[in-house]
Structures are given as C-alpha cells and as structure tokens.
Amino acid sequence: MNREQSEPKNGSMQARVIAEMRRRIIKGDIEPGAPLSELALAEEFGVSRTPVREALKQLQTEGLVEIRPRVGTFVTTPSRREITELFEMKELLEGAAARLLARRGRVAEIDLLERNLREADDAVERDDRERYAELVQEFHDLLISGADNSKLEAHYRMLMNQLAYSRLVNTSLSQPGRALQSDREHHLVLGLILEKDGDSAEHVMREHVRSSRRALLAGLPIAGPHGRSGTAGS
C-alpha cells in the first residue's frame, strides 16, 4: 500500500520538475550549455534525486537536455545544422497550417490574428522589440491552432520545444530592419488567408520562415570546434 501511494506522489513530483525545467529552458532562463546538477535541483524542488533524474531523461528525449555519461547534464546548445533542420520542419508545418486555416473561413483565430497584427504594428512603430517578439510567437501559435489539426499541432509543439523558440526570437529580430519586414510578411500571410488563397498563403508563409531562419543564422556566433554555436537566439 505504501508503494502504491508513493508511486503517484513520485510521478507528480517528476511531472512538476519536468514542467518547470522545460519552461525555464524554453524561456531562456537557463542559458544553452549550462550545467544542471541533480543534487542542486533536488534541493531546490524539495524532492529526492530520483524524480529529478527521470525528469532530465524526459527532457533529453525532447531535445532540451544533453546527458553526457561520467561528465554531466547540460542544456542543449543546437548546432547551426540542427537549427536549419528544425526550421525546415517549422517551414513545412506552418506552411500547411496557413493553407488549412485559409480553408476554414472566418473562424475565431482570424479575429485574434487581426488584433495581434494591430498590436504588432504598434510595437514595431515604438521599436519595442521585446513586445514584438512576444507577438511573433502569438501569431505563429494562432496560425497553428487555427489550422484545427491536432496532429499537426502536436508535432509543432514538440518542434518548438526542441528549438526553445522563445530564446531564439530576439536574435532574429536583432538584425537591422527584420522586425518591420517580419511584420509586413505576417500581414501578407493573413491577407492571403482572408482571401482563402491557400496555395499562396502556404507559399508566403514558408518564405517567411526561411527569412526568419536566415536572420537567425546571421545573428548566431560562429560555431566552435565541435560544430556547436556558443549561444542560440532567434
């Protein structure tokens, strides 16, 4: 009976550690390449090392953590190649989402996207890059949810976790003129969706993602001797 009671408790602890560590890594609160101590995390969360160890294993399967035997556990630092490959998948998924949303007509996400762009225009005009970065993520999230395809959305969420996209956006937007160009591209995509031109919406959305990838890679430091860049951002 004690075992039956402890297993759900350990599972709950593990889930809590996973959720919080995932949030910190994705938001950029923990830098890429930073070491993670099982003991320190166990003390912080007030749990034994077992749920922490299992949580880190789960985060490794999600591509957020790298466990090096006899060395330690570290926040993953994606290489330029890995970022390129992940953005290629992002391009496919977001292009498909734009096409699917264009078929649906005037759904609730359209109103939210229009509001998003009004706020984005204002953020760009004020040169509020932090706010615009938040609105960029919201725009893409609304596009995915508006596609109304649970399988597409599940793959997209996993992909965004692997990219740790929140910590990447600012690097892309740091390139001169990128915020204004990004805003214009979002307007063009939504305009095509409103016209129910799914083919063009998909094409323009894919080009938008490619442009974001180019801006991101231009802002990343040169890869080190092991083929991994020193930081990640977009």
XYZ file of C-alpha atoms in Angstrom:
234
model
C 0.000 0.000 0.000
C 2.838 2.375 0.813
C 4.346 1.648 -2.567
C 1.038 2.366 -4.313
C 0.817 5.679 -2.500
C 4.427 6.681 -3.198
C 4.370 5.981 -6.959
C 1.717 8.589 -7.801
C 3.499 11.020 -5.474
C 6.833 10.456 -7.227
C 5.087 10.747 -10.586
C 3.578 14.057 -9.545
C 6.953 15.338 -8.348
C 8.587 14.256 -11.577
C 5.896 15.966 -13.662
C 6.362 19.174 -11.680
C 10.121 19.140 -12.216
C 9.706 18.400 -15.938
C 7.211 21.211 -16.450
C 9.266 23.816 -14.588
C 12.615 22.849 -16.121
C 11.053 22.768 -19.588
C 9.641 26.245 -19.021
C 12.967 27.641 -17.836
C 14.909 26.211 -20.776
C 12.381 27.268 -23.411
C 12.065 30.771 -21.970
C 15.834 31.131 -21.871
C 16.039 31.465 -18.083
C 18.774 28.816 -18.253
C 21.414 29.500 -20.885
C 22.302 26.950 -23.594
C 25.237 24.828 -22.465
C 24.596 25.487 -18.772
C 25.300 22.511 -16.466
C 22.405 21.015 -14.492
C 23.085 19.488 -11.094
C 20.770 16.692 -9.949
C 21.627 17.429 -6.327
C 21.029 21.175 -6.611
C 17.730 20.657 -8.431
C 16.597 18.059 -5.896
C 17.276 20.519 -3.083
C 15.540 23.358 -4.918
C 12.392 21.363 -5.636
C 12.406 19.602 -2.275
C 12.455 16.116 -3.786
C 14.812 13.162 -3.932
C 17.255 12.822 -6.834
C 15.162 10.072 -8.461
C 12.351 12.248 -9.872
C 14.959 14.820 -10.944
C 16.975 12.143 -12.756
C 13.859 10.824 -14.525
C 12.780 14.374 -15.403
C 16.141 15.076 -17.022
C 15.869 11.865 -19.029
C 12.481 13.007 -20.331
C 13.873 16.432 -21.232
C 16.681 14.676 -23.087
C 14.124 12.856 -25.259
C 12.571 16.253 -26.028
C 15.927 17.580 -27.190
C 16.247 20.154 -24.397
C 18.906 18.461 -22.295
C 22.074 16.527 -23.108
C 23.225 13.858 -20.672
C 26.913 13.009 -21.064
C 27.859 9.853 -19.128
C 30.556 10.465 -16.495
C 30.637 14.162 -17.462
C 27.316 15.738 -16.512
C 23.992 17.047 -17.763
C 23.741 20.234 -19.794
C 21.130 22.384 -21.508
C 21.314 21.550 -25.197
C 23.040 24.025 -27.487
C 21.733 23.355 -31.012
C 24.276 23.432 -33.807
C 23.636 25.549 -36.894
C 22.820 22.370 -38.799
C 20.283 21.310 -36.161
C 18.666 24.745 -36.207
C 18.485 24.605 -40.007
C 16.873 21.155 -39.933
C 14.351 22.196 -37.274
C 13.455 25.328 -39.236
C 12.931 23.210 -42.346
C 10.325 21.261 -40.398
C 8.873 24.504 -38.984
C 8.509 25.776 -42.545
C 6.572 22.682 -43.612
C 4.238 22.709 -40.616
C 3.493 26.433 -40.646
C 3.015 26.442 -44.404
C 0.491 23.619 -44.062
C -1.217 25.470 -41.198
C -1.641 28.594 -43.333
C -3.216 26.517 -46.091
C -5.599 24.765 -43.685
C -6.636 27.995 -41.990
C -7.369 29.593 -45.369
C -9.945 26.848 -45.992
C -11.835 27.453 -42.773
C -13.286 30.889 -43.385
C -13.987 33.434 -40.665
C -13.083 31.456 -37.530
C -12.243 32.908 -34.117
C -8.491 32.755 -34.734
C -8.846 35.234 -37.600
C -10.121 37.926 -35.249
C -7.272 37.175 -32.852
C -4.729 37.341 -35.665
C -6.064 40.724 -36.775
C -5.778 42.041 -33.230
C -2.293 40.564 -32.979
C -1.195 42.462 -36.088
C -2.614 45.749 -34.825
C -0.590 45.365 -31.645
C 2.454 44.239 -33.642
C 2.273 47.340 -35.855
C 2.269 49.476 -32.729
C 5.200 47.577 -31.195
C 7.266 47.976 -34.366
C 6.458 51.677 -34.529
C 7.583 52.102 -30.910
C 10.646 49.908 -31.557
C 9.529 47.712 -28.665
C 11.413 44.598 -29.689
C 10.562 42.645 -26.553
C 6.832 43.108 -27.060
C 7.090 42.406 -30.769
C 8.932 39.137 -30.040
C 6.013 38.061 -27.830
C 3.547 38.945 -30.591
C 5.560 36.985 -33.158
C 5.199 33.851 -31.062
C 1.489 34.544 -30.565
C 0.964 34.987 -34.309
C 2.536 31.630 -35.071
C 0.651 29.917 -32.235
C -2.665 31.312 -33.512
C -1.854 30.140 -37.015
C -1.244 26.606 -35.757
C -4.348 26.478 -33.553
C -6.409 27.992 -36.375
C -5.455 25.104 -38.655
C -7.632 22.896 -36.406
C -5.451 19.811 -36.864
C -4.465 18.168 -33.590
C -1.725 16.003 -35.142
C -0.092 18.991 -36.810
C -0.297 20.961 -33.576
C 1.240 18.145 -31.503
C 4.223 17.879 -33.848
C 4.579 21.653 -33.853
C 4.635 21.939 -30.050
C 7.352 19.291 -29.815
C 9.335 21.072 -32.507
C 9.053 24.417 -30.714
C 10.320 22.813 -27.517
C 13.339 21.407 -29.339
C 14.041 24.835 -30.836
C 13.476 26.519 -27.463
C 11.962 29.161 -29.718
C 11.410 31.799 -27.051
C 15.144 32.175 -26.579
C 15.734 32.370 -30.348
C 13.352 35.112 -31.447
C 15.393 38.091 -30.259
C 18.466 37.086 -32.251
C 16.489 37.092 -35.485
C 14.830 40.403 -34.640
C 18.178 41.985 -33.760
C 19.052 42.101 -37.454
C 18.555 45.606 -38.921
C 15.078 46.035 -40.398
C 13.987 42.478 -39.584
C 11.139 43.427 -37.229
C 9.496 45.680 -39.825
C 9.956 43.100 -42.577
C 8.601 40.324 -40.356
C 5.519 42.411 -39.573
C 4.892 43.031 -43.276
C 5.236 39.314 -44.009
C 2.673 38.483 -41.308
C 0.239 40.964 -42.861
C 0.722 39.408 -46.289
C 0.109 35.890 -44.959
C -3.090 36.894 -43.179
C -4.307 38.790 -46.237
C -3.981 35.655 -48.355
C -5.723 33.589 -45.693
C -8.626 36.057 -45.688
C -8.801 35.731 -49.484
C -8.972 31.936 -48.985
C -5.954 31.544 -51.240
C -4.450 28.538 -49.526
C -1.748 27.905 -52.140
C -0.351 31.426 -51.913
C -0.743 31.576 -48.126
C 1.334 28.410 -47.785
C 3.977 29.687 -50.210
C 4.339 33.075 -48.499
C 4.332 31.530 -45.009
C 7.128 29.167 -45.978
C 9.161 32.037 -47.387
C 8.561 33.963 -44.161
C 10.010 31.099 -42.105
C 13.011 30.900 -44.436
C 13.594 34.632 -43.984
C 13.437 34.215 -40.199
C 15.938 31.376 -40.377
C 18.356 33.456 -42.450
C 18.121 36.347 -39.982
C 18.636 33.967 -37.064
C 21.703 32.288 -38.522
C 23.180 35.673 -39.419
C 22.930 36.655 -35.758
C 24.430 33.499 -34.287
C 28.108 33.313 -33.298
C 30.422 31.239 -35.434
C 30.337 27.561 -34.486
C 33.043 26.310 -32.164
C 35.466 23.435 -32.749
C 32.772 20.844 -32.041
C 30.368 22.336 -34.563
C 28.119 23.930 -31.946
C 27.472 27.630 -31.719
C 28.127 29.385 -28.428
C 24.565 30.660 -27.978
C 21.198 30.316 -29.553
C 18.680 33.006 -30.304
C 16.031 33.952 -32.982
